[in-house]
Amino acid sequence: MFDETETWTVSQTMAAKYDQIASKIRAMIRDGAPGYTPGSRLEGENKLAADYKVSVPTFRRAIEMLKNEGLIDTEHGRGTFVRAPRRPVERRNDRHQWEKDRARASEAERLKTGATEKDTGLTINDLVFHAEYEEIDAGADIAGVFGVPVGTRVLHRNYQTRHHDEDTPFNVSDSYLLVETVAGNPDLLDAEQEPWPGGTQNQLWTVGIEVDRVEETFTARPPTAEETERLGIRPGVAVLALRKVLIDTSDRVVEFSDVILPGDRTKMIYTTQLTRW
């Protein structure tokens, strides 16, 4: 007869074993040990299972953990490889003032760099930018943010930027502007003008709008199936859903964005300067 306590103990021991193996391989990958650098092909699972003195199924569980963390990839018929890390993104709260400081700069100055370059440490030549524009009727959510009637014409802009060596973007951003607000500058309705030097704050400045403040709300949640595919997210990785609202000096919402950021490559860094006593 099986002893349930014994079964539980064996199960816990096995779990601890594959966890330990995953931890050792994880450390070697992060330390760049020989044979564990990006692109390296790991030895066969039978050989590694024997080296670690475990069964192949136990070793496979360790490998599956590392795959879910995005550290390794398994290619059918070729083997298991150490995955090149995706370019990290550091999003700091000073980015908004940085953008405002550049909004009235010369075009030559604005062309030098943008917010994505600031967040990633990359240059313009490292990036592939994609923008799509469409005019839509505001639904209840969009109308509620702007404080306008449902059906008001809105410019919907979708932005995706990626490193030229990667297949997936750093994030997916859906931006909304009231058509009547920006119609004074027809270029603002034309996707062919993207990427726009100086970003949204400069675009708004061309129609006489100064941004007074930015309100950001973050929510962590599991990704949708579409987000998983578009952002190349591994199982178990959450996304940060950001709603960013720009408010002008007359206390009017002039633009807002819904941005989806993958949790495995995005670091949020917020510094708040406190008033001294």
CSV table of C-alpha atoms in Angstrom, one decimal:
chain,number,residue,atom,x,y,z
A,1,MET,CA,0.0,0.0,0.0
A,2,PHE,CA,1.2,3.5,-0.8
A,3,ASP,CA,1.9,5.8,2.1
A,4,GLU,CA,0.5,9.2,1.1
A,5,THR,CA,3.1,10.9,3.3
A,6,GLU,CA,5.9,9.1,1.5
A,7,THR,CA,4.4,10.0,-1.8
A,8,TRP,CA,4.3,13.7,-0.8
A,9,THR,CA,7.9,13.5,0.4
A,10,VAL,CA,9.1,12.0,-2.8
A,11,SER,CA,7.2,14.7,-4.8
A,12,GLN,CA,8.7,17.5,-2.8
A,13,THR,CA,12.2,16.0,-3.1
A,14,MET,CA,11.9,15.8,-6.9
A,15,ALA,CA,10.5,19.4,-7.1
A,16,ALA,CA,13.5,20.6,-5.1
A,17,LYS,CA,15.9,18.8,-7.4
A,18,TYR,CA,14.7,20.3,-10.7
A,19,ASP,CA,14.5,23.7,-8.9
A,20,GLN,CA,18.1,23.3,-7.9
A,21,ILE,CA,19.2,22.3,-11.4
A,22,ALA,CA,17.3,25.3,-12.9
A,23,SER,CA,19.0,27.6,-10.3
A,24,LYS,CA,22.5,26.3,-11.3
A,25,ILE,CA,21.9,26.7,-15.0
A,26,ARG,CA,20.3,30.1,-14.5
A,27,ALA,CA,23.3,31.3,-12.6
A,28,MET,CA,25.7,30.1,-15.3
A,29,ILE,CA,23.7,31.9,-18.0
A,30,ARG,CA,23.7,35.1,-16.0
A,31,ASP,CA,27.4,34.8,-15.2
A,32,GLY,CA,28.2,34.1,-18.9
A,33,ALA,CA,30.0,30.8,-18.0
A,34,PRO,CA,31.6,29.0,-21.0
A,35,GLY,CA,29.0,27.2,-22.9
A,36,TYR,CA,26.2,29.3,-21.4
A,37,THR,CA,26.6,32.6,-23.3
A,38,PRO,CA,23.9,33.9,-25.6
A,39,GLY,CA,23.5,31.6,-28.6
A,40,SER,CA,25.3,28.7,-27.0
A,41,ARG,CA,23.9,25.2,-27.6
A,42,LEU,CA,23.5,23.2,-24.4
A,43,GLU,CA,24.6,19.6,-24.3
A,44,GLY,CA,22.0,16.9,-24.9
A,45,GLU,CA,19.4,16.3,-22.2
A,46,ASN,CA,20.5,12.7,-21.6
A,47,LYS,CA,24.1,13.9,-21.0
A,48,LEU,CA,23.1,16.7,-18.7
A,49,ALA,CA,20.6,14.6,-16.8
A,50,ALA,CA,23.3,12.1,-16.2
A,51,ASP,CA,25.7,14.9,-15.1
A,52,TYR,CA,23.1,16.1,-12.6
A,53,LYS,CA,22.3,12.6,-11.5
A,54,VAL,CA,18.6,12.9,-12.2
A,55,SER,CA,16.1,11.3,-14.6
A,56,VAL,CA,15.5,12.9,-18.0
A,57,PRO,CA,11.9,13.9,-17.0
A,58,THR,CA,13.2,15.7,-13.9
A,59,PHE,CA,15.8,17.5,-16.0
A,60,ARG,CA,13.2,18.5,-18.6
A,61,ARG,CA,11.1,20.2,-15.8
A,62,ALA,CA,14.2,22.3,-15.0
A,63,ILE,CA,14.6,23.2,-18.7
A,64,GLU,CA,10.9,24.1,-18.9
A,65,MET,CA,11.2,26.5,-16.0
A,66,LEU,CA,14.1,28.3,-17.8
A,67,LYS,CA,12.1,28.4,-21.1
A,68,ASN,CA,9.2,30.1,-19.3
A,69,GLU,CA,11.6,32.6,-17.9
A,70,GLY,CA,12.9,33.4,-21.4
A,71,LEU,CA,16.4,32.3,-20.7
A,72,ILE,CA,16.6,29.5,-23.2
A,73,ASP,CA,14.9,28.3,-26.4
A,74,THR,CA,14.4,24.8,-27.7
A,75,GLU,CA,14.4,24.4,-31.5
A,76,HIS,CA,13.0,21.2,-32.8
A,77,GLY,CA,15.7,19.1,-34.4
A,78,ARG,CA,18.5,21.4,-33.4
A,79,GLY,CA,18.6,21.4,-29.6
A,80,THR,CA,18.4,23.8,-26.7
A,81,PHE,CA,20.1,27.2,-26.9
A,82,VAL,CA,20.8,30.1,-24.5
A,83,ARG,CA,18.5,32.9,-25.5
A,84,ALA,CA,20.0,36.3,-26.2
A,85,PRO,CA,18.4,38.7,-23.6
A,86,ARG,CA,16.0,41.3,-25.0
A,87,ARG,CA,17.0,44.9,-24.7
A,88,PRO,CA,15.9,46.1,-21.3
A,89,VAL,CA,13.8,49.3,-20.9
A,90,GLU,CA,14.0,51.7,-18.0
A,91,ARG,CA,11.0,54.1,-17.9
A,92,ARG,CA,11.7,57.0,-15.5
A,93,ASN,CA,9.2,59.6,-14.5
A,94,ASP,CA,11.5,62.5,-15.5
A,95,ARG,CA,10.9,61.5,-19.2
A,96,HIS,CA,7.9,63.9,-19.3
A,97,GLN,CA,9.8,67.0,-18.3
A,98,TRP,CA,12.6,65.9,-20.6
A,99,GLU,CA,10.0,65.8,-23.5
A,100,LYS,CA,8.5,69.2,-22.5
A,101,ASP,CA,12.0,70.8,-22.4
A,102,ARG,CA,12.5,69.6,-26.0
A,103,ALA,CA,9.0,70.5,-27.3
A,104,ARG,CA,10.0,74.1,-28.3
A,105,ALA,CA,13.6,73.2,-29.4
A,106,SER,CA,14.7,73.5,-33.0
A,107,GLU,CA,13.9,70.6,-35.4
A,108,ALA,CA,17.6,69.8,-35.7
A,109,GLU,CA,17.8,69.4,-31.9
A,110,ARG,CA,14.6,67.3,-31.7
A,111,LEU,CA,15.8,65.0,-34.5
A,112,LYS,CA,18.8,63.9,-32.5
A,113,THR,CA,16.9,61.6,-30.1
A,114,GLY,CA,13.5,60.6,-28.8
A,115,ALA,CA,11.8,59.1,-25.7
A,116,THR,CA,12.4,55.4,-26.8
A,117,GLU,CA,16.1,56.1,-27.2
A,118,LYS,CA,16.1,57.7,-23.7
A,119,ASP,CA,14.4,54.6,-22.2
A,120,THR,CA,16.6,52.1,-23.9
A,121,GLY,CA,20.0,53.8,-24.3
A,122,LEU,CA,19.8,53.1,-28.1
A,123,THR,CA,20.2,55.4,-31.0
A,124,ILE,CA,17.8,56.3,-33.8
A,125,ASN,CA,19.7,54.0,-36.1
A,126,ASP,CA,19.1,51.0,-33.8
A,127,LEU,CA,15.3,51.3,-34.0
A,128,VAL,CA,12.6,50.3,-36.4
A,129,PHE,CA,9.5,52.5,-35.9
A,130,HIS,CA,5.9,51.8,-37.1
A,131,ALA,CA,2.8,54.0,-36.8
A,132,GLU,CA,-0.7,53.6,-38.0
A,133,TYR,CA,-3.4,56.3,-37.9
A,134,GLU,CA,-7.2,56.1,-38.2
A,135,GLU,CA,-10.1,58.4,-37.4
A,136,ILE,CA,-12.8,56.8,-35.3
A,137,ASP,CA,-15.9,57.7,-33.4
A,138,ALA,CA,-15.3,57.9,-29.6
A,139,GLY,CA,-16.8,55.1,-27.6
A,140,ALA,CA,-17.9,55.4,-24.0
A,141,ASP,CA,-14.4,54.9,-22.6
A,142,ILE,CA,-12.6,57.3,-24.9
A,143,ALA,CA,-15.4,59.9,-24.6
A,144,GLY,CA,-15.3,59.6,-20.8
A,145,VAL,CA,-11.6,60.4,-20.6
A,146,PHE,CA,-11.9,63.5,-22.8
A,147,GLY,CA,-15.2,64.6,-21.4
A,148,VAL,CA,-16.9,64.8,-24.8
A,149,PRO,CA,-20.1,63.2,-26.3
A,150,VAL,CA,-19.9,59.6,-27.5
A,151,GLY,CA,-19.4,59.6,-31.3
A,152,THR,CA,-16.9,62.6,-31.2
A,153,ARG,CA,-14.3,62.2,-33.9
A,154,VAL,CA,-11.0,61.0,-32.5
A,155,LEU,CA,-7.6,60.3,-34.1
A,156,HIS,CA,-6.4,56.8,-33.0
A,157,ARG,CA,-2.7,56.3,-33.4
A,158,ASN,CA,-0.9,52.9,-32.9
A,159,TYR,CA,2.8,53.0,-32.2
A,160,GLN,CA,5.3,50.1,-32.1
A,161,THR,CA,9.1,50.5,-31.9
A,162,ARG,CA,11.6,47.6,-31.8
A,163,HIS,CA,15.3,47.0,-31.9
A,164,HIS,CA,16.4,46.2,-35.5
A,165,ASP,CA,17.8,42.8,-34.2
A,166,GLU,CA,14.5,41.8,-32.5
A,167,ASP,CA,11.2,40.7,-33.9
A,168,THR,CA,9.0,42.2,-31.2
A,169,PRO,CA,8.4,45.8,-30.0
A,170,PHE,CA,9.4,47.3,-26.7
A,171,ASN,CA,5.7,48.0,-26.0
A,172,VAL,CA,2.4,48.6,-27.9
A,173,SER,CA,0.9,52.1,-27.5
A,174,ASP,CA,-2.5,53.3,-28.6
A,175,SER,CA,-2.8,57.1,-28.5
A,176,TYR,CA,-5.9,59.2,-28.8
A,177,LEU,CA,-6.4,62.9,-29.8
A,178,LEU,CA,-9.5,64.8,-30.5
A,179,VAL,CA,-9.6,65.6,-34.2
A,180,GLU,CA,-10.9,69.1,-33.7
A,181,THR,CA,-8.1,69.8,-31.2
A,182,VAL,CA,-5.3,69.1,-33.7
A,183,ALA,CA,-7.1,69.9,-37.1
A,184,GLY,CA,-5.3,73.3,-37.2
A,185,ASN,CA,-2.2,71.4,-38.3
A,186,PRO,CA,-3.0,68.9,-41.0
A,187,ASP,CA,0.4,67.2,-40.6
A,188,LEU,CA,-0.8,65.9,-37.2
A,189,LEU,CA,-3.4,63.8,-39.0
A,190,ASP,CA,-0.9,62.2,-41.3
A,191,ALA,CA,1.0,59.0,-40.3
A,192,GLU,CA,3.6,59.7,-43.0
A,193,GLN,CA,4.9,62.5,-40.8
A,194,GLU,CA,6.0,59.9,-38.2
A,195,PRO,CA,8.3,59.5,-36.4
A,196,TRP,CA,7.6,63.0,-35.3
A,197,PRO,CA,10.7,64.7,-33.8
A,198,GLY,CA,9.8,65.9,-30.3
A,199,GLY,CA,6.9,63.5,-29.9
A,200,THR,CA,3.4,64.3,-28.8
A,201,GLN,CA,4.3,67.4,-26.7
A,202,ASN,CA,5.8,69.1,-29.7
A,203,GLN,CA,2.9,68.1,-31.9
A,204,LEU,CA,0.5,69.7,-29.4
A,205,TRP,CA,2.7,72.8,-29.2
A,206,THR,CA,2.3,73.3,-32.9
A,207,VAL,CA,-1.4,74.0,-32.3
A,208,GLY,CA,-0.7,76.2,-29.3
A,209,ILE,CA,-1.2,73.6,-26.5
A,210,GLU,CA,1.1,73.5,-23.5
A,211,VAL,CA,1.0,70.3,-21.4
A,212,ASP,CA,0.7,71.1,-17.7
A,213,ARG,CA,0.8,67.7,-16.2
A,214,VAL,CA,0.9,63.9,-16.9
A,215,GLU,CA,-1.2,61.5,-15.0
A,216,GLU,CA,-0.2,57.8,-15.2
A,217,THR,CA,-2.1,54.8,-13.9
A,218,PHE,CA,-0.4,51.3,-13.9
A,219,THR,CA,-2.0,47.9,-13.5
A,220,ALA,CA,-0.2,44.6,-13.6
A,221,ARG,CA,-2.2,41.7,-15.2
A,222,PRO,CA,-1.8,38.6,-17.3
A,223,PRO,CA,-1.5,39.4,-21.1
A,224,THR,CA,-4.2,38.7,-23.6
A,225,ALA,CA,-3.5,36.1,-26.3
A,226,GLU,CA,-2.9,39.0,-28.8
A,227,GLU,CA,-0.5,40.8,-26.4
A,228,THR,CA,1.4,37.6,-25.8
A,229,GLU,CA,2.0,37.1,-29.6
A,230,ARG,CA,2.7,40.8,-30.4
A,231,LEU,CA,5.1,41.3,-27.6
A,232,GLY,CA,6.8,37.9,-27.6
A,233,ILE,CA,5.9,37.2,-24.0
A,234,ARG,CA,6.7,33.9,-22.3
A,235,PRO,CA,4.2,31.9,-20.3
A,236,GLY,CA,3.9,33.3,-16.7
A,237,VAL,CA,5.1,36.8,-17.6
A,238,ALA,CA,2.7,39.6,-16.7
A,239,VAL,CA,2.3,42.9,-18.5
A,240,LEU,CA,2.1,46.4,-17.1
A,241,ALA,CA,-1.0,48.2,-18.5
A,242,LEU,CA,-0.4,52.0,-18.5
A,243,ARG,CA,-2.9,54.7,-19.1
A,244,LYS,CA,-1.1,58.0,-19.6
A,245,VAL,CA,-3.2,61.2,-19.7
A,246,LEU,CA,-1.9,64.6,-20.8
A,247,ILE,CA,-3.6,67.6,-19.3
A,248,ASP,CA,-3.0,71.2,-20.6
A,249,THR,CA,-2.7,74.4,-18.7
A,250,SER,CA,-6.5,75.0,-18.9
A,251,ASP,CA,-7.1,71.7,-17.1
A,252,ARG,CA,-8.3,70.0,-20.3
A,253,VAL,CA,-7.4,66.4,-21.3
A,254,VAL,CA,-5.6,66.8,-24.7
A,255,GLU,CA,-4.3,63.3,-25.3
A,256,PHE,CA,-4.2,59.9,-23.7
A,257,SER,CA,-2.4,56.7,-24.4
A,258,ASP,CA,-2.9,53.1,-23.4
A,259,VAL,CA,0.5,51.4,-23.3
A,260,ILE,CA,1.1,47.7,-22.8
A,261,LEU,CA,4.6,47.0,-21.5
A,262,PRO,CA,6.0,43.5,-21.1
A,263,GLY,CA,7.0,42.7,-17.5
A,264,ASP,CA,10.1,40.7,-18.4
A,265,ARG,CA,12.0,43.7,-20.0
A,266,THR,CA,10.5,46.8,-18.4
A,267,LYS,CA,11.8,48.5,-15.2
A,268,MET,CA,9.8,51.4,-13.8
A,269,ILE,CA,12.0,53.9,-11.9
A,270,TYR,CA,10.2,56.8,-10.2
A,271,THR,CA,12.0,59.4,-8.1
A,272,THR,CA,10.0,61.9,-6.1
A,273,GLN,CA,11.8,64.9,-4.7
A,274,LEU,CA,10.5,65.7,-1.3
A,275,THR,CA,10.3,69.3,0.1
A,276,ARG,CA,12.8,69.8,2.9
A,277,TRP,CA,11.8,70.9,6.3
